[in-house]
Amino acid sequence: MPVKPALNYLAAAKSAPAAVNVLMGDEPFLKRQVNLRFRQQVLGDDDGEFSLKVFPSDAPWRDVHDELATRALFGAGERLVVVESADEFVTAHRAELEAYVERPHTTAVLLLEVRSFPKTTRLYKAVDQHGLIVDCAAQGEAENKTWIADWAKE
């Protein structure tokens, strides 16, 4: 699946997260908006907080993997596992993540928030093929104006 610019992802009515998702870029507002969209899509509006787990960048892979393998007790049945500022996490656990992308659990959605995600890595290629990459870099002025006008109407 090709990399989606954040504004395109947010504007698409039927954008849906994959089992493994990467938010890359340095625009915090766009990351926050896409993160909120993921939360709505995966967790819904009801008891979603019970099915959300957020990890820091220094989290051990085993803890993240255990959350991904755990079935949600409340809500729609899927869990959302987020690793914030995940550049360090991706570097430390690249091999485990590469294997996970090939065979993700069906009980959860993984969301990695990174500043950079080099196209030359096997992990990038695996996520590009099996998951979703959303580019949260600053957009052009014309795209921003259009999206802000549409967002204000909501």
PDB file of C-alpha atoms in Angstrom:
ATOM      1  CA  MET A   1       0.000   0.000   0.000  1.00  0.00           C
ATOM      2  CA  PRO A   2       1.550   3.343  -0.948  1.00  0.00           C
ATOM      3  CA  VAL A   3       2.427   5.934   1.678  1.00  0.00           C
ATOM      4  CA  LYS A   4      -0.543   8.182   2.387  1.00  0.00           C
ATOM      5  CA  PRO A   5      -0.080  11.860   3.174  1.00  0.00           C
ATOM      6  CA  ALA A   6      -1.779  12.640   6.497  1.00  0.00           C
ATOM      7  CA  LEU A   7      -4.211  15.131   4.991  1.00  0.00           C
ATOM      8  CA  ASN A   8      -5.359  12.570   2.412  1.00  0.00           C
ATOM      9  CA  TYR A   9      -5.819   9.956   5.130  1.00  0.00           C
ATOM     10  CA  LEU A  10      -7.856  12.345   7.251  1.00  0.00           C
ATOM     11  CA  ALA A  11      -9.968  13.499   4.301  1.00  0.00           C
ATOM     12  CA  ALA A  12     -10.836   9.974   3.140  1.00  0.00           C
ATOM     13  CA  ALA A  13     -14.137   8.856   4.611  1.00  0.00           C
ATOM     14  CA  LYS A  14     -13.301   5.152   4.522  1.00  0.00           C
ATOM     15  CA  SER A  15      -9.642   5.180   5.523  1.00  0.00           C
ATOM     16  CA  ALA A  16      -9.051   2.210   7.762  1.00  0.00           C
ATOM     17  CA  PRO A  17      -5.989   1.211   9.756  1.00  0.00           C
ATOM     18  CA  ALA A  18      -4.082  -1.962   8.983  1.00  0.00           C
ATOM     19  CA  ALA A  19      -2.766  -4.424  11.556  1.00  0.00           C
ATOM     20  CA  VAL A  20       0.558  -2.516  11.579  1.00  0.00           C
ATOM     21  CA  ASN A  21       0.643   1.237  11.029  1.00  0.00           C
ATOM     22  CA  VAL A  22       3.410   3.809  11.043  1.00  0.00           C
ATOM     23  CA  LEU A  23       2.911   7.542  11.476  1.00  0.00           C
ATOM     24  CA  MET A  24       6.097   9.168  10.244  1.00  0.00           C
ATOM     25  CA  GLY A  25       7.045  12.808  10.131  1.00  0.00           C
ATOM     26  CA  ASP A  26       7.623  15.767  12.356  1.00  0.00           C
ATOM     27  CA  GLU A  27       4.287  17.602  12.332  1.00  0.00           C
ATOM     28  CA  PRO A  28       2.779  17.010  15.811  1.00  0.00           C
ATOM     29  CA  PHE A  29      -0.673  18.383  14.953  1.00  0.00           C
ATOM     30  CA  LEU A  30      -1.083  15.994  12.019  1.00  0.00           C
ATOM     31  CA  LYS A  31       0.165  13.066  14.098  1.00  0.00           C
ATOM     32  CA  ARG A  32      -2.325  13.910  16.826  1.00  0.00           C
ATOM     33  CA  GLN A  33      -5.209  14.151  14.328  1.00  0.00           C
ATOM     34  CA  VAL A  34      -4.324  10.853  12.631  1.00  0.00           C
ATOM     35  CA  ASN A  35      -3.846   9.201  16.035  1.00  0.00           C
ATOM     36  CA  LEU A  36      -7.338  10.373  17.062  1.00  0.00           C
ATOM     37  CA  ARG A  37      -8.783   8.997  13.815  1.00  0.00           C
ATOM     38  CA  PHE A  38      -7.131   5.630  14.501  1.00  0.00           C
ATOM     39  CA  ARG A  39      -8.609   5.613  18.006  1.00  0.00           C
ATOM     40  CA  GLN A  40     -12.096   6.300  16.659  1.00  0.00           C
ATOM     41  CA  GLN A  41     -11.809   3.643  13.957  1.00  0.00           C
ATOM     42  CA  VAL A  42     -10.359   0.888  16.124  1.00  0.00           C
ATOM     43  CA  LEU A  43     -11.921   1.588  19.511  1.00  0.00           C
ATOM     44  CA  GLY A  44     -15.185   3.293  18.616  1.00  0.00           C
ATOM     45  CA  ASP A  45     -16.890   5.756  20.917  1.00  0.00           C
ATOM     46  CA  ASP A  46     -17.901   3.484  23.777  1.00  0.00           C
ATOM     47  CA  ASP A  47     -15.492   1.818  26.198  1.00  0.00           C
ATOM     48  CA  GLY A  48     -12.465   2.260  23.968  1.00  0.00           C
ATOM     49  CA  GLU A  49     -10.157   3.433  26.740  1.00  0.00           C
ATOM     50  CA  PHE A  50     -10.125  -0.103  28.122  1.00  0.00           C
ATOM     51  CA  SER A  51      -8.736  -1.395  24.824  1.00  0.00           C
ATOM     52  CA  LEU A  52      -6.005   1.224  24.425  1.00  0.00           C
ATOM     53  CA  LYS A  53      -2.430   0.787  25.611  1.00  0.00           C
ATOM     54  CA  VAL A  54       0.217   3.456  25.057  1.00  0.00           C
ATOM     55  CA  PHE A  55       3.922   2.649  25.479  1.00  0.00           C
ATOM     56  CA  PRO A  56       6.975   4.916  25.660  1.00  0.00           C
ATOM     57  CA  SER A  57       9.891   4.467  23.256  1.00  0.00           C
ATOM     58  CA  ASP A  58      11.936   2.457  25.770  1.00  0.00           C
ATOM     59  CA  ALA A  59       9.267  -0.229  26.209  1.00  0.00           C
ATOM     60  CA  PRO A  60      10.453  -3.848  25.998  1.00  0.00           C
ATOM     61  CA  TRP A  61       9.243  -5.757  22.935  1.00  0.00           C
ATOM     62  CA  ARG A  62       7.816  -8.494  25.150  1.00  0.00           C
ATOM     63  CA  ASP A  63       5.427  -6.050  26.852  1.00  0.00           C
ATOM     64  CA  VAL A  64       4.254  -4.598  23.541  1.00  0.00           C
ATOM     65  CA  HIS A  65       3.865  -8.061  22.007  1.00  0.00           C
ATOM     66  CA  ASP A  66       1.894  -9.280  25.025  1.00  0.00           C
ATOM     67  CA  GLU A  67      -0.550  -6.388  24.599  1.00  0.00           C
ATOM     68  CA  LEU A  68      -0.883  -7.150  20.899  1.00  0.00           C
ATOM     69  CA  ALA A  69      -1.698 -10.775  21.702  1.00  0.00           C
ATOM     70  CA  THR A  70      -4.285  -9.931  24.370  1.00  0.00           C
ATOM     71  CA  ARG A  71      -7.938  -9.936  23.362  1.00  0.00           C
ATOM     72  CA  ALA A  72      -9.980  -6.904  24.397  1.00  0.00           C
ATOM     73  CA  LEU A  73     -12.454  -7.498  27.218  1.00  0.00           C
ATOM     74  CA  PHE A  74     -14.592  -4.449  26.418  1.00  0.00           C
ATOM     75  CA  GLY A  75     -15.474  -2.491  23.307  1.00  0.00           C
ATOM     76  CA  ALA A  76     -15.459  -3.738  19.733  1.00  0.00           C
ATOM     77  CA  GLY A  77     -13.013  -6.550  20.370  1.00  0.00           C
ATOM     78  CA  GLU A  78      -9.862  -5.015  18.894  1.00  0.00           C
ATOM     79  CA  ARG A  79      -7.113  -3.389  20.886  1.00  0.00           C
ATOM     80  CA  LEU A  80      -5.034  -0.390  19.862  1.00  0.00           C
ATOM     81  CA  VAL A  81      -1.390  -0.523  20.927  1.00  0.00           C
ATOM     82  CA  VAL A  82       0.528   2.730  20.414  1.00  0.00           C
ATOM     83  CA  VAL A  83       4.271   3.260  20.791  1.00  0.00           C
ATOM     84  CA  GLU A  84       4.934   6.993  21.052  1.00  0.00           C
ATOM     85  CA  SER A  85       8.206   8.516  19.841  1.00  0.00           C
ATOM     86  CA  ALA A  86       9.014   5.039  18.600  1.00  0.00           C
ATOM     87  CA  ASP A  87      12.290   5.739  16.758  1.00  0.00           C
ATOM     88  CA  GLU A  88      14.322   4.201  19.594  1.00  0.00           C
ATOM     89  CA  PHE A  89      11.853   1.306  19.886  1.00  0.00           C
ATOM     90  CA  VAL A  90      12.043   0.570  16.143  1.00  0.00           C
ATOM     91  CA  THR A  91      15.842   0.631  16.216  1.00  0.00           C
ATOM     92  CA  ALA A  92      16.022  -1.690  19.229  1.00  0.00           C
ATOM     93  CA  HIS A  93      13.377  -4.167  18.019  1.00  0.00           C
ATOM     94  CA  ARG A  94      13.638  -4.029  14.227  1.00  0.00           C
ATOM     95  CA  ALA A  95      13.969  -7.804  13.758  1.00  0.00           C
ATOM     96  CA  GLU A  96      10.974  -8.559  15.981  1.00  0.00           C
ATOM     97  CA  LEU A  97       8.891  -5.921  14.211  1.00  0.00           C
ATOM     98  CA  GLU A  98       9.851  -7.298  10.780  1.00  0.00           C
ATOM     99  CA  ALA A  99       8.655 -10.742  11.847  1.00  0.00           C
ATOM    100  CA  TYR A 100       5.487  -9.329  13.413  1.00  0.00           C
ATOM    101  CA  VAL A 101       4.506  -7.410  10.257  1.00  0.00           C
ATOM    102  CA  GLU A 102       4.566 -10.685   8.315  1.00  0.00           C
ATOM    103  CA  ARG A 103       2.224 -12.404  10.815  1.00  0.00           C
ATOM    104  CA  PRO A 104       0.373  -9.863  12.967  1.00  0.00           C
ATOM    105  CA  HIS A 105      -2.195 -10.803  15.580  1.00  0.00           C
ATOM    106  CA  THR A 106      -5.799 -10.325  14.555  1.00  0.00           C
ATOM    107  CA  THR A 107      -6.753  -9.082  18.011  1.00  0.00           C
ATOM    108  CA  ALA A 108      -4.954  -5.733  17.884  1.00  0.00           C
ATOM    109  CA  VAL A 109      -3.753  -2.828  15.789  1.00  0.00           C
ATOM    110  CA  LEU A 110      -0.174  -1.586  16.257  1.00  0.00           C
ATOM    111  CA  LEU A 111       0.566   2.106  15.760  1.00  0.00           C
ATOM    112  CA  LEU A 112       4.192   3.281  15.729  1.00  0.00           C
ATOM    113  CA  GLU A 113       4.800   7.039  15.842  1.00  0.00           C
ATOM    114  CA  VAL A 114       8.249   7.860  14.427  1.00  0.00           C
ATOM    115  CA  ARG A 115      10.027  10.949  13.166  1.00  0.00           C
ATOM    116  CA  SER A 116      11.829   9.091  10.385  1.00  0.00           C
ATOM    117  CA  PHE A 117      11.206   5.783   8.650  1.00  0.00           C
ATOM    118  CA  PRO A 118      13.896   5.129   6.009  1.00  0.00           C
ATOM    119  CA  LYS A 119      12.646   3.547   2.781  1.00  0.00           C
ATOM    120  CA  THR A 120      15.792   1.452   2.512  1.00  0.00           C
ATOM    121  CA  THR A 121      14.967  -0.795   5.477  1.00  0.00           C
ATOM    122  CA  ARG A 122      13.274  -4.199   5.361  1.00  0.00           C
ATOM    123  CA  LEU A 123      10.817  -2.982   7.975  1.00  0.00           C
ATOM    124  CA  TYR A 124       9.690  -0.099   5.772  1.00  0.00           C
ATOM    125  CA  LYS A 125       9.228  -2.437   2.816  1.00  0.00           C
ATOM    126  CA  ALA A 126       7.277  -4.934   4.936  1.00  0.00           C
ATOM    127  CA  VAL A 127       4.955  -2.282   6.369  1.00  0.00           C
ATOM    128  CA  ASP A 128       4.538  -0.752   2.916  1.00  0.00           C
ATOM    129  CA  GLN A 129       3.449  -4.169   1.609  1.00  0.00           C
ATOM    130  CA  HIS A 130       1.347  -5.445   4.532  1.00  0.00           C
ATOM    131  CA  GLY A 131       0.458  -2.380   6.591  1.00  0.00           C
ATOM    132  CA  LEU A 132      -0.106   1.345   6.349  1.00  0.00           C
ATOM    133  CA  ILE A 133       2.347   4.252   6.420  1.00  0.00           C
ATOM    134  CA  VAL A 134       0.937   7.746   6.959  1.00  0.00           C
ATOM    135  CA  ASP A 135       3.268  10.664   6.224  1.00  0.00           C
ATOM    136  CA  CYS A 136       2.730  13.347   8.858  1.00  0.00           C
ATOM    137  CA  ALA A 137       5.275  15.783   7.457  1.00  0.00           C
ATOM    138  CA  ALA A 138       4.266  19.400   6.950  1.00  0.00           C
ATOM    139  CA  GLN A 139       2.142  19.758   3.820  1.00  0.00           C
ATOM    140  CA  GLY A 140       2.099  22.534   1.246  1.00  0.00           C
ATOM    141  CA  GLU A 141       0.192  25.753   1.812  1.00  0.00           C
ATOM    142  CA  ALA A 142      -2.538  24.931  -0.728  1.00  0.00           C
ATOM    143  CA  GLU A 143      -3.192  21.482   0.797  1.00  0.00           C
ATOM    144  CA  ASN A 144      -3.289  22.981   4.294  1.00  0.00           C
ATOM    145  CA  LYS A 145      -5.821  25.648   3.319  1.00  0.00           C
ATOM    146  CA  THR A 146      -8.133  23.120   1.675  1.00  0.00           C
ATOM    147  CA  TRP A 147      -7.945  20.682   4.577  1.00  0.00           C
ATOM    148  CA  ILE A 148      -8.411  23.380   7.248  1.00  0.00           C
ATOM    149  CA  ALA A 149     -11.500  24.686   5.446  1.00  0.00           C
ATOM    150  CA  ASP A 150     -12.953  21.177   5.249  1.00  0.00           C
ATOM    151  CA  TRP A 151     -12.054  20.444   8.874  1.00  0.00           C
ATOM    152  CA  ALA A 152     -13.707  23.677  10.061  1.00  0.00           C
ATOM    153  CA  LYS A 153     -16.963  22.605   8.388  1.00  0.00           C
ATOM    154  CA  GLU A 154     -17.122  19.385  10.435  1.00  0.00           C
TER     155      GLU A 154
END
